PDB file of C-alpha atoms in Angstrom:
ATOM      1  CA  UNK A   1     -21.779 -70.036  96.925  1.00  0.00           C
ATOM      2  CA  UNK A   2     -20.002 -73.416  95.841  1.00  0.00           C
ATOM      3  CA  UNK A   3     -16.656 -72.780  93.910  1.00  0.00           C
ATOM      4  CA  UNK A   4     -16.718 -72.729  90.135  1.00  0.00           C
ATOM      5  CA  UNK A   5     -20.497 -72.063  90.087  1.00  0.00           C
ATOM      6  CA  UNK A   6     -22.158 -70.363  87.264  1.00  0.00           C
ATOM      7  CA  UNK A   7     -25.477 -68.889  86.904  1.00  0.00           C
ATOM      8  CA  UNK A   8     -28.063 -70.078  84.274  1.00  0.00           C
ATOM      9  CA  UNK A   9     -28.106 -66.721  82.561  1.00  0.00           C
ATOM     10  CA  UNK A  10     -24.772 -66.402  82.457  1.00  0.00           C
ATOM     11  CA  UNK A  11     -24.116 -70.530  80.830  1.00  0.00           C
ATOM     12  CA  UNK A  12     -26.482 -69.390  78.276  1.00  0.00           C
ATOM     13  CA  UNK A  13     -24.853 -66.066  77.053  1.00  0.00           C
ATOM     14  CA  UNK A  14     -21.820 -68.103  77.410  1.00  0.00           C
ATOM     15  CA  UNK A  15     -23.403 -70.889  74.821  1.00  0.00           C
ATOM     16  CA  UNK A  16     -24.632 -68.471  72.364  1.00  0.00           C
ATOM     17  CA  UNK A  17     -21.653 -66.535  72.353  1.00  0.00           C
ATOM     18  CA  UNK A  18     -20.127 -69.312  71.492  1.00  0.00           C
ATOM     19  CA  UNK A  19     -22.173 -70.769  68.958  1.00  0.00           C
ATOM     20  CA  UNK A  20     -22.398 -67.181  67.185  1.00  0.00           C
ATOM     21  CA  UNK A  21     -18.902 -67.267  66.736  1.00  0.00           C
ATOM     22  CA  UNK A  22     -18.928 -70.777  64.930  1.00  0.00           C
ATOM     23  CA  UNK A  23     -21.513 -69.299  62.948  1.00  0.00           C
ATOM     24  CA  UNK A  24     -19.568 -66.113  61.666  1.00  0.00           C
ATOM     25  CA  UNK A  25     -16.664 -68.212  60.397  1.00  0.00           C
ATOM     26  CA  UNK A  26     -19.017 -70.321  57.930  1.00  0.00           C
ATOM     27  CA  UNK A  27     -19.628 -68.455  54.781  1.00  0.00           C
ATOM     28  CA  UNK A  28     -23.080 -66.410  54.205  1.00  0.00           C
ATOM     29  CA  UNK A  29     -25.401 -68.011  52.650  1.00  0.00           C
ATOM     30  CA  UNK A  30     -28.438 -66.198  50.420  1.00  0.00           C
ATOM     31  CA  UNK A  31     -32.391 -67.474  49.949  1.00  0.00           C
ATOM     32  CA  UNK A  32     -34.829 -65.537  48.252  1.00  0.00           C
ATOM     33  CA  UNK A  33     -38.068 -65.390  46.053  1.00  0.00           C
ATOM     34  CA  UNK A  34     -38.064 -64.806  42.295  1.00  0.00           C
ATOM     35  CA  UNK A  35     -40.913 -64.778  39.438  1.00  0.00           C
ATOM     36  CA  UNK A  36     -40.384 -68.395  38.883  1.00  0.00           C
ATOM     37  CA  UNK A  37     -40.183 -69.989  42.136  1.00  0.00           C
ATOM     38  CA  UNK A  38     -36.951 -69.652  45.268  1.00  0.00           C
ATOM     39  CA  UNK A  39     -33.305 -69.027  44.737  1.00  0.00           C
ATOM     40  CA  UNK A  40     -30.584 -71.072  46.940  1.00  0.00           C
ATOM     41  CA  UNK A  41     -26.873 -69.887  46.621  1.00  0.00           C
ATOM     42  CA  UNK A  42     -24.413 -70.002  48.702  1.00  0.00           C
ATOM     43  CA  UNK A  43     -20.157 -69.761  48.134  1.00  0.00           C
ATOM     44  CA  UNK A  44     -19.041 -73.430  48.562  1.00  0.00           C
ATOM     45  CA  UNK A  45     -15.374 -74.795  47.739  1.00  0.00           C
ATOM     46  CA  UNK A  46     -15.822 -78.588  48.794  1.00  0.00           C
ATOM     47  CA  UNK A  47     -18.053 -80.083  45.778  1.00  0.00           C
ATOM     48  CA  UNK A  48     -18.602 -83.401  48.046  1.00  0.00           C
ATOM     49  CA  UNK A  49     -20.362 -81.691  51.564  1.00  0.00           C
ATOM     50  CA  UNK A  50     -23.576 -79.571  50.203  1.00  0.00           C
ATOM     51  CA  UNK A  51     -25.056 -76.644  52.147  1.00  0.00           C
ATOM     52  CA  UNK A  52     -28.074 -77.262  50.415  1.00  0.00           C
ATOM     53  CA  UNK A  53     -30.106 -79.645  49.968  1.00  0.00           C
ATOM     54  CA  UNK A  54     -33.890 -81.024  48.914  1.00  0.00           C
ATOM     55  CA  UNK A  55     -35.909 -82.211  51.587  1.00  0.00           C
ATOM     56  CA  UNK A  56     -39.159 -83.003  49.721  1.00  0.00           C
ATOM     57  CA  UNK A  57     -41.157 -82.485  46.846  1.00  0.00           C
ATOM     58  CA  UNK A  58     -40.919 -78.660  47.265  1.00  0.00           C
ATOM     59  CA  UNK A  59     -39.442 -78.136  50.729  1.00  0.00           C
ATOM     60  CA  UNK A  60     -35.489 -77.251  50.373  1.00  0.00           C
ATOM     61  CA  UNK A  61     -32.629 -77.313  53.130  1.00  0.00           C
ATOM     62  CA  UNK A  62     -29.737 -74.842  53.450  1.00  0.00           C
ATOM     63  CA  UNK A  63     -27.526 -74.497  56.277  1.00  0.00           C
ATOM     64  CA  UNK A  64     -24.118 -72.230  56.961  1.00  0.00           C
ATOM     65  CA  UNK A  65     -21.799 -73.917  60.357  1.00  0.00           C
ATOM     66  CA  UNK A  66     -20.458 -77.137  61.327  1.00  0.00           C
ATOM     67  CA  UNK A  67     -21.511 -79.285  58.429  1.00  0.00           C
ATOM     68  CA  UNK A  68     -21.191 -83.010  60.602  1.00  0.00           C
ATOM     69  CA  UNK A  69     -23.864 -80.808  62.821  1.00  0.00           C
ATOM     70  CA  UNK A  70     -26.301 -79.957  60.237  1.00  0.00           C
ATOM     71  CA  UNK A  71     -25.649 -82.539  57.551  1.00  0.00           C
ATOM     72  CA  UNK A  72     -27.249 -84.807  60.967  1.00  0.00           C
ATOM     73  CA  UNK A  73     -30.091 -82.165  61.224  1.00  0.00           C
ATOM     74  CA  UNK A  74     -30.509 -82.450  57.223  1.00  0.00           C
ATOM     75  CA  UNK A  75     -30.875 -86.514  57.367  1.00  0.00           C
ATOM     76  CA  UNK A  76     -33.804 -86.078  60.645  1.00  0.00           C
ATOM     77  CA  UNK A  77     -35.138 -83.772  58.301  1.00  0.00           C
ATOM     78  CA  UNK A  78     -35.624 -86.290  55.943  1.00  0.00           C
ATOM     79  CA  UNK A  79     -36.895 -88.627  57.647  1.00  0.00           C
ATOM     80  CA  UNK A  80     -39.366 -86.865  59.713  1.00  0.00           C
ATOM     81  CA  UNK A  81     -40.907 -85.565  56.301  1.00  0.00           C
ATOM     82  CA  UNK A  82     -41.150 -89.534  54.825  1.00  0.00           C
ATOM     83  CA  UNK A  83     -42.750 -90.290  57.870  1.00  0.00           C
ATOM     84  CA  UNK A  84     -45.343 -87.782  57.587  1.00  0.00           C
ATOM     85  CA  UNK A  85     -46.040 -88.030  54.167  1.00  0.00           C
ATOM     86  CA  UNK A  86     -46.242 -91.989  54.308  1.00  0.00           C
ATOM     87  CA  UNK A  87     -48.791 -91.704  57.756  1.00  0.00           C
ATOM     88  CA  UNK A  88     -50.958 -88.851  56.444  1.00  0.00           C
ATOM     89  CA  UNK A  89     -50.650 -87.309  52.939  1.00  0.00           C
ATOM     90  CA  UNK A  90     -47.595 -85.736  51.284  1.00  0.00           C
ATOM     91  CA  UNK A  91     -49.755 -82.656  51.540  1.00  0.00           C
ATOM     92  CA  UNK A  92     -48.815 -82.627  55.331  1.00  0.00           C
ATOM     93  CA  UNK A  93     -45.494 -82.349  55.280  1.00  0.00           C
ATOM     94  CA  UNK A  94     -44.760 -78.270  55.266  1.00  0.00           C
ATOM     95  CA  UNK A  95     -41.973 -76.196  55.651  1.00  0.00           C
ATOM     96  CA  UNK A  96     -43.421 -74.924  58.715  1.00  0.00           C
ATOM     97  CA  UNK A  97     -44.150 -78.395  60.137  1.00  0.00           C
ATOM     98  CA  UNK A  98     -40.260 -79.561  59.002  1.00  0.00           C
ATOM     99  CA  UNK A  99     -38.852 -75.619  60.710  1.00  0.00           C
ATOM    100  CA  UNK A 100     -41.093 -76.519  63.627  1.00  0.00           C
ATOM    101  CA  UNK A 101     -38.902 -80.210  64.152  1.00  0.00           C
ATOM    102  CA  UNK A 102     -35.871 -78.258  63.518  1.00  0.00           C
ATOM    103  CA  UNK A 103     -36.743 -75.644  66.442  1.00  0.00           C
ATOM    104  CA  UNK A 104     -37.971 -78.292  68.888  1.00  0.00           C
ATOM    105  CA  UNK A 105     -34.296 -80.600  68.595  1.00  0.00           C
ATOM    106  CA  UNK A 106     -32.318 -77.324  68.341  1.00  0.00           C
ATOM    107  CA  UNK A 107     -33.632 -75.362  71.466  1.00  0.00           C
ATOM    108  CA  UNK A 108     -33.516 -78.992  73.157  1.00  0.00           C
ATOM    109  CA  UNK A 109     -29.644 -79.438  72.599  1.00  0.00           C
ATOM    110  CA  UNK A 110     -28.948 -75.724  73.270  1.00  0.00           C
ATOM    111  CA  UNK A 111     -30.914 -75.830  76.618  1.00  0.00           C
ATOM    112  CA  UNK A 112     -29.060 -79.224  77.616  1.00  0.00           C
ATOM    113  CA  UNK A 113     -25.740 -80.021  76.012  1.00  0.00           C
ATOM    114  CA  UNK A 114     -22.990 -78.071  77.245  1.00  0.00           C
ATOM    115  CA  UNK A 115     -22.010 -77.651  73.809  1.00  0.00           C
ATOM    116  CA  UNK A 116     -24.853 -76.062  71.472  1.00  0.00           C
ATOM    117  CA  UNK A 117     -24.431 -76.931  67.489  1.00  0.00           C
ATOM    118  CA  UNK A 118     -23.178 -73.844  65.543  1.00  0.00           C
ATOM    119  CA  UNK A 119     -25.745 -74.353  62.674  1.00  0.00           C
ATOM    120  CA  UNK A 120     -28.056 -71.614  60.943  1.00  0.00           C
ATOM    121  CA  UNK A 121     -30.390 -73.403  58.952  1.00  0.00           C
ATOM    122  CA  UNK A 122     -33.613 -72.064  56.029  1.00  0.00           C
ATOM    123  CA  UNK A 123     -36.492 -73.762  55.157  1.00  0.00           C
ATOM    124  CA  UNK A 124     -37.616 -72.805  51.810  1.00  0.00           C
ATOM    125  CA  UNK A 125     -40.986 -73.966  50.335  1.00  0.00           C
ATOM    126  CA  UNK A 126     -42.623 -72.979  46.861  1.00  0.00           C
ATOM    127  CA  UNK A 127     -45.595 -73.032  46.688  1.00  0.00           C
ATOM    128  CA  UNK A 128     -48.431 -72.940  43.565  1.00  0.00           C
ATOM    129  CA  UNK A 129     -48.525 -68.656  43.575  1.00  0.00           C
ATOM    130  CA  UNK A 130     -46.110 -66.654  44.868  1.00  0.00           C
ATOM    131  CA  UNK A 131     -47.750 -65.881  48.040  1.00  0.00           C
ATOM    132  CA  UNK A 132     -48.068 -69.120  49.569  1.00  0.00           C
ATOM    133  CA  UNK A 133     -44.099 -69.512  49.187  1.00  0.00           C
ATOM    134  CA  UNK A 134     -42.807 -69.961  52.427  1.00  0.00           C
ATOM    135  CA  UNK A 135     -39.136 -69.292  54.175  1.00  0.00           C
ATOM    136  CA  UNK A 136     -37.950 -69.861  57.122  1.00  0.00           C
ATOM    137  CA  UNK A 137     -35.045 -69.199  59.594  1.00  0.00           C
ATOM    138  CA  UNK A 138     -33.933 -70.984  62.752  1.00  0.00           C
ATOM    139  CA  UNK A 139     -31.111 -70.493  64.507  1.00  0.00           C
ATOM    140  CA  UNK A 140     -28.959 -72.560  66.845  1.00  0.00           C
ATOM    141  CA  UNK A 141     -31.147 -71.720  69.439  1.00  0.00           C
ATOM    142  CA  UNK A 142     -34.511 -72.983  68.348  1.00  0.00           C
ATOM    143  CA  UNK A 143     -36.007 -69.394  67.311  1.00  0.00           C
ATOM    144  CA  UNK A 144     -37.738 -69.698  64.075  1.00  0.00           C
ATOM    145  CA  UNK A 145     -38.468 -66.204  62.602  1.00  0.00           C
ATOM    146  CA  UNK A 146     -40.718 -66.298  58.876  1.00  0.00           C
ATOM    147  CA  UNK A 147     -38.688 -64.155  56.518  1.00  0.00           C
ATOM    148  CA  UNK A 148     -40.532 -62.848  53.455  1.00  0.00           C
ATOM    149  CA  UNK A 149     -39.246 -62.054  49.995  1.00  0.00           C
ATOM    150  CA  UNK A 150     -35.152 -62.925  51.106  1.00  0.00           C
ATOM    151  CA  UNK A 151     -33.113 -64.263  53.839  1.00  0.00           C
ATOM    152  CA  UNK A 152     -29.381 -63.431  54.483  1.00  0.00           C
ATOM    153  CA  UNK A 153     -27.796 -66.204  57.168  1.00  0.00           C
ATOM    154  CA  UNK A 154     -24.170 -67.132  58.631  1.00  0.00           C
ATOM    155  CA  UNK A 155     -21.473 -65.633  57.958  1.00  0.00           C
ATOM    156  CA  UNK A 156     -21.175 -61.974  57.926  1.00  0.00           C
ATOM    157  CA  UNK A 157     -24.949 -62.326  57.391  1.00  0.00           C
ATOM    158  CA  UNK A 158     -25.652 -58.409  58.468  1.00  0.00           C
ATOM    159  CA  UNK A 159     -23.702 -57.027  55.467  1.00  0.00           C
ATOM    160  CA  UNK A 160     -25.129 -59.626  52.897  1.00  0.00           C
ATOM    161  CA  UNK A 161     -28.567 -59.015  53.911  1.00  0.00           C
ATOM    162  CA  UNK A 162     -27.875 -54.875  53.753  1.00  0.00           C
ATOM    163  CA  UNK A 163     -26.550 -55.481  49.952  1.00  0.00           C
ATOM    164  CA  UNK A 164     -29.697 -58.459  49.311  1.00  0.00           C
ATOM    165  CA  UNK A 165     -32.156 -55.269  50.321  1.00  0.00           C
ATOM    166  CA  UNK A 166     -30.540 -52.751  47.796  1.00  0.00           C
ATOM    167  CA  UNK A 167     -30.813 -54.872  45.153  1.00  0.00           C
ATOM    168  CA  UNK A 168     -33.671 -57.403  45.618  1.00  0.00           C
ATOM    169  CA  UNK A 169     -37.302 -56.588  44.152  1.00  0.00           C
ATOM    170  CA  UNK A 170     -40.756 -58.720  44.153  1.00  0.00           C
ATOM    171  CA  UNK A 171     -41.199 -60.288  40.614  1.00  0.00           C
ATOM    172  CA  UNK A 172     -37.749 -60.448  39.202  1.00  0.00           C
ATOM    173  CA  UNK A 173     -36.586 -63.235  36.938  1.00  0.00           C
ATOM    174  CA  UNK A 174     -34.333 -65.933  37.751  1.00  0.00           C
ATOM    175  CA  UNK A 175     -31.681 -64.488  35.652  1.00  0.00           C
ATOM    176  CA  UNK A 176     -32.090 -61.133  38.082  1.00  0.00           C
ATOM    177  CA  UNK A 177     -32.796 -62.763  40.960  1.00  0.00           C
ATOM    178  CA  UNK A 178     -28.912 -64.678  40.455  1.00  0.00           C
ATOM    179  CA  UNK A 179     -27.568 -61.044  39.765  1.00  0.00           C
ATOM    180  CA  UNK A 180     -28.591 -59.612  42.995  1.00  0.00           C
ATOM    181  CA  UNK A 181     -27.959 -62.712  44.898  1.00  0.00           C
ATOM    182  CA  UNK A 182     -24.387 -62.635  44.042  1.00  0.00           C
ATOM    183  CA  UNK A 183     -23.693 -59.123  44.206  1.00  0.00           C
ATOM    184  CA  UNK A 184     -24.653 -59.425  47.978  1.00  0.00           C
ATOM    185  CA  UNK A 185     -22.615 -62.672  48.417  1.00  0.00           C
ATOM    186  CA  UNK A 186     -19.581 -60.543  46.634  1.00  0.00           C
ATOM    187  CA  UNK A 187     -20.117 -57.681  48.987  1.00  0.00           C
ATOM    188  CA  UNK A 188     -17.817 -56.736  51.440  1.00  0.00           C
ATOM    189  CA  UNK A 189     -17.540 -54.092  54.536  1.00  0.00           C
ATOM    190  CA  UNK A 190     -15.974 -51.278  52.508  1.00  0.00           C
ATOM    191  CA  UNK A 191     -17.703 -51.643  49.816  1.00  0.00           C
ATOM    192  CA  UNK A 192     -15.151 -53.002  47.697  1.00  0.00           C
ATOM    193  CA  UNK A 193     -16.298 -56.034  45.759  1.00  0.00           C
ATOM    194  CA  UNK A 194     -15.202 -59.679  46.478  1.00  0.00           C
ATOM    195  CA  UNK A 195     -15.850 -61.488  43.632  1.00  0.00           C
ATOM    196  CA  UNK A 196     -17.144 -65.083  43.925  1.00  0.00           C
ATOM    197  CA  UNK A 197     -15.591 -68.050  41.142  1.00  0.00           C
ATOM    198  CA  UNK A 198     -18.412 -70.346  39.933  1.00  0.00           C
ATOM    199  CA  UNK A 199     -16.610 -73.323  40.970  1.00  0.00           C
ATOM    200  CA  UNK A 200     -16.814 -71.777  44.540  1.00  0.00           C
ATOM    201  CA  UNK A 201     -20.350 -71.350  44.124  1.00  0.00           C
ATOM    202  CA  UNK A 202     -23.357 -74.156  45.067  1.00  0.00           C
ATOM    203  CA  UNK A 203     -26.552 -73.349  43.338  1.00  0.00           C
ATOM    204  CA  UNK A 204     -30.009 -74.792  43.380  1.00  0.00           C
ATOM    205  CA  UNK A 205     -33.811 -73.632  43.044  1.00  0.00           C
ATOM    206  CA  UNK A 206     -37.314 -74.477  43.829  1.00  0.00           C
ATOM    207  CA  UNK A 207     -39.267 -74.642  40.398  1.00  0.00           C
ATOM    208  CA  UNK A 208     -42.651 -73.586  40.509  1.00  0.00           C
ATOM    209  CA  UNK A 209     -43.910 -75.250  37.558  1.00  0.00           C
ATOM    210  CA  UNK A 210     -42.225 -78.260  37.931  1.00  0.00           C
ATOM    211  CA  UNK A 211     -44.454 -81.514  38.556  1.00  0.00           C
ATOM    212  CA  UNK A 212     -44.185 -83.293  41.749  1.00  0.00           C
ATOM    213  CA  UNK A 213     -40.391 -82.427  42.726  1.00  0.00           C
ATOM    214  CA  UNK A 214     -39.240 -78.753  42.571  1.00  0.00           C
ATOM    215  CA  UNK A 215     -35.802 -78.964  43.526  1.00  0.00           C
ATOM    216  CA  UNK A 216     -32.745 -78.675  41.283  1.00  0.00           C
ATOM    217  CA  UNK A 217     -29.537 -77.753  40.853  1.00  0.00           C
ATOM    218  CA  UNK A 218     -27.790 -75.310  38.577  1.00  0.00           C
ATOM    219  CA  UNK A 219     -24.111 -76.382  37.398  1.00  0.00           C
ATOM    220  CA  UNK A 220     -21.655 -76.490  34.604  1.00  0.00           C
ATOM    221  CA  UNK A 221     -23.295 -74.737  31.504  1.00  0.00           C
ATOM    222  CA  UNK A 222     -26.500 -73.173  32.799  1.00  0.00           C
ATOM    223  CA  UNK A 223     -24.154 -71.709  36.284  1.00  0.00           C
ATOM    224  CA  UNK A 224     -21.966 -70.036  33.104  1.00  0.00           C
ATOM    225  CA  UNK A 225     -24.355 -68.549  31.674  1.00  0.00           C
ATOM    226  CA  UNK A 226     -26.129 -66.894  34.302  1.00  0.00           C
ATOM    227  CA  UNK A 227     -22.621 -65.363  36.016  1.00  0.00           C
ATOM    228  CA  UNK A 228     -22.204 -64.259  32.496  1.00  0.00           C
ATOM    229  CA  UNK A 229     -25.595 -62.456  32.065  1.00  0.00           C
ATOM    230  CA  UNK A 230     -25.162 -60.818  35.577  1.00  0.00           C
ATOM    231  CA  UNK A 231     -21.972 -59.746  35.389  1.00  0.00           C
ATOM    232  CA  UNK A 232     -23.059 -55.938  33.745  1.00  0.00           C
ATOM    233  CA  UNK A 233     -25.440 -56.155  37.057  1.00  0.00           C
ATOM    234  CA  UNK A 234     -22.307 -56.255  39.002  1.00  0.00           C
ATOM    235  CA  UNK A 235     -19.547 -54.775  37.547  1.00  0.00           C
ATOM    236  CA  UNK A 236     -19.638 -51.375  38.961  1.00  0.00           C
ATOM    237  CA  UNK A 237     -16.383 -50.246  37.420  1.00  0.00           C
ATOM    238  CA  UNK A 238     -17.727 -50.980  33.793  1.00  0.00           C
ATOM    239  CA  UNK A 239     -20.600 -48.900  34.684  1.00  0.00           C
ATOM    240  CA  UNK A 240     -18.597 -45.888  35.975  1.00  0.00           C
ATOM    241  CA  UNK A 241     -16.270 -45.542  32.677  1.00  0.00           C
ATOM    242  CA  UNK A 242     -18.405 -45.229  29.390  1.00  0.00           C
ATOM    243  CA  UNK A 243     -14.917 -46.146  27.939  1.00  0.00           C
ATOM    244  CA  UNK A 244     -14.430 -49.480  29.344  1.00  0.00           C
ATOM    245  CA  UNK A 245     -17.849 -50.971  27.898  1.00  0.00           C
ATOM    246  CA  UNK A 246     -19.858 -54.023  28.825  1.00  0.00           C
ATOM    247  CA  UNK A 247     -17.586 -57.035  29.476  1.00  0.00           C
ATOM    248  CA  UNK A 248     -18.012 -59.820  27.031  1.00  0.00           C
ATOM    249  CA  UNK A 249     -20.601 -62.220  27.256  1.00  0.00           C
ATOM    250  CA  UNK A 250     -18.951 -65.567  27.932  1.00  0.00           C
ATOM    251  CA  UNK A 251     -20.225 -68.509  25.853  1.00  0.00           C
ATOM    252  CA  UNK A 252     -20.384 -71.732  28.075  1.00  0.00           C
ATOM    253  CA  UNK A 253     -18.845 -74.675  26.501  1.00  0.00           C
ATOM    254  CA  UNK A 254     -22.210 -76.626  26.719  1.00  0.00           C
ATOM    255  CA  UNK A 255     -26.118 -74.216  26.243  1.00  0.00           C
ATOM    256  CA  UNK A 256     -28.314 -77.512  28.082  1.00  0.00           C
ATOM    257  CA  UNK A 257     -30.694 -76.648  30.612  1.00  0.00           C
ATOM    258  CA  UNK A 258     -30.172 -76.467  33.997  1.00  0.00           C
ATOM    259  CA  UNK A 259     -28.995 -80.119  35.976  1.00  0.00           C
ATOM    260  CA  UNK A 260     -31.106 -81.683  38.596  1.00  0.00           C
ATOM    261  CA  UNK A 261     -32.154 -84.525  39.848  1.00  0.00           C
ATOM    262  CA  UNK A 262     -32.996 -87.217  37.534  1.00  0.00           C
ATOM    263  CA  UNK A 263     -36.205 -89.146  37.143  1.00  0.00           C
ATOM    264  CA  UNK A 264     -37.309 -91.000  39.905  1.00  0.00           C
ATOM    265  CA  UNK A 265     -34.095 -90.417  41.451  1.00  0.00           C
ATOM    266  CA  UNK A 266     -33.074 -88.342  44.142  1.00  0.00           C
ATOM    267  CA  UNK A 267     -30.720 -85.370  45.815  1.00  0.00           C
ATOM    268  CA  UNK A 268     -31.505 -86.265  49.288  1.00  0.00           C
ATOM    269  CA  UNK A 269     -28.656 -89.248  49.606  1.00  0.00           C
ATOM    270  CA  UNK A 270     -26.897 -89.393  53.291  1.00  0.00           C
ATOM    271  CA  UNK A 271     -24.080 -87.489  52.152  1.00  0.00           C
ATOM    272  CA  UNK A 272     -20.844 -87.858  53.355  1.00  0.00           C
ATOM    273  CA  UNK A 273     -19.128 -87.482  56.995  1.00  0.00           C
ATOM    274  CA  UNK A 274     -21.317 -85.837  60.012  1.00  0.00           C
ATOM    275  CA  UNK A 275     -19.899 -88.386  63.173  1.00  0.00           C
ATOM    276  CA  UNK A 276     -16.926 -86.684  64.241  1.00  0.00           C
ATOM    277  CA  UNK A 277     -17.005 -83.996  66.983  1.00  0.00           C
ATOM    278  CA  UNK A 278     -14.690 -81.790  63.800  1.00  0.00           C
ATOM    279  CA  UNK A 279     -15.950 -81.268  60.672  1.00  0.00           C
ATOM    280  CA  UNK A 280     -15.607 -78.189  58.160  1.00  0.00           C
ATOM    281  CA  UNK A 281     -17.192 -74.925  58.967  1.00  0.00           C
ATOM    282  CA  UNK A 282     -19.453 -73.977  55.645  1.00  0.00           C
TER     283      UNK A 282
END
């Protein structure tokens, strides 16, 4: 047996050991299906490098890891879907077709790099009913798994997802759907309650009955409000002692509508960073 040799089995264990740690120091990230269309949120300090991101008309990106890694897997992303859509029909281009390219470049690099990216990334499609709204998972190994209704990922995903069950439910409204979304993401191993600041928070959603593109984000005014409305939703102290009340509602400085994209623009831009061998772990 040559010196220094290691088996196959034992280089890959070693590689997704690796990557899984990567993973678990990025911060959890939460997708999941409400009345209107999908919810994207994810706890986010940096407001220049996004964890998520639109793709195409109503195909979404999120990703928890090394961001240079998956803002690089983001902008292939991109590209593979104008391709499609400007060879074919922008019917073609799917969020299975788009996890599919993910799987394929991700199992590649994590058979035959010695380093494998530590990158988690969702797919998120909405669809015209509820039904046909699709989700989906793939990990830093090239698995794709289909995850119906909600999807906890990165992080300490296990916990998050265990909170995202207790409170999730087919149906609910976006306002609900936020509520339970950030009670999970404010969830902790004992059962205390970590609560997550707005500004820390990157928000965005797939509109159902929006024409053409889907995507937008929520911030300033409309993030307020929502945190405000869920807050008896997770403020289990408030709920235990009659005396204390409901907290105030907090009036945002500014009632508009949710932000997004304007029209004919775009939120797919290259971003910023993503050539180092570094970068940030989100």
């Amino acid at each position: 047996m040559p010196f220094g040799y290691v088996s196959p089995a034992q280089a890959m264990r070693d590689k997704a050991e690796y990557a899984r740690q990567g993973i678990g120091r990025g911060r959890s990230c939460v997708t999941l299906q409400y009345e209107g269309g999908i919810l994207l949120m994810a706890p986010n300090p940096s407001s220049a490098l996004h964890k998520i991101s639109e793709i195409y008309d109503r195909i979404a990106f999120a990703a928890v890891g090394r961001y240079n890694e998956y803002e690089n897997l983001r902008k292939a992303g991109i590209t593979y879907a104008d391709i499609t859509g400007y060879q074919f029909d922008r019917s073609d281009v799917t969020a299975r077709g788009i996890a599919n390219y993910y799987a394929q470049n991700l199992g590649t690099i994590f058979t035959e790099n010695l380093k494998p990216f530590e990158v988690e990334i969702v797919v998120a499609e909405v669809g015209a009913q509820p039904e046909s709204d699709q989700i989906y998972r793939i990990t830093f190994d090239g698995s794709v798994t289909d995850e119906p209704g909600f999807v906890a990922f990165g992080g300490q995903a296990d916990q998050v997802s265990a909170a995202l069950k207790e409170h999730y439910s087919p149906g609910m409204s976006l306002s609900e759907a936020f509520a339970a979304a950030l009670a999970a993401l404010s969830a902790t191993g004992n059962g205390e309650r970590n609560d997550v600041a707005a500004t820390q928070l990157e928000v965005a959603i797939l509109e159902r009955d929006r024409e053409h593109r889907a995507f937008r984000r929520i911030r300033a005014a409309r993030l307020a409000e929502l945190i405000s409305e869920s807050r008896p939703a997770t403020a289990d102290d408030a709920a235990a002692d009659p005396a204390a009340g409901s907290p105030a509602p907090v009036t945002p400085p500014d009632s508009g509508p949710a932000t997004g994209p304007a029209a004919g623009g775009t939120d797919r831009g290259s971003g910023v960073g993503g050539a180092g061998d570094g970068g940030p772990l989100l």
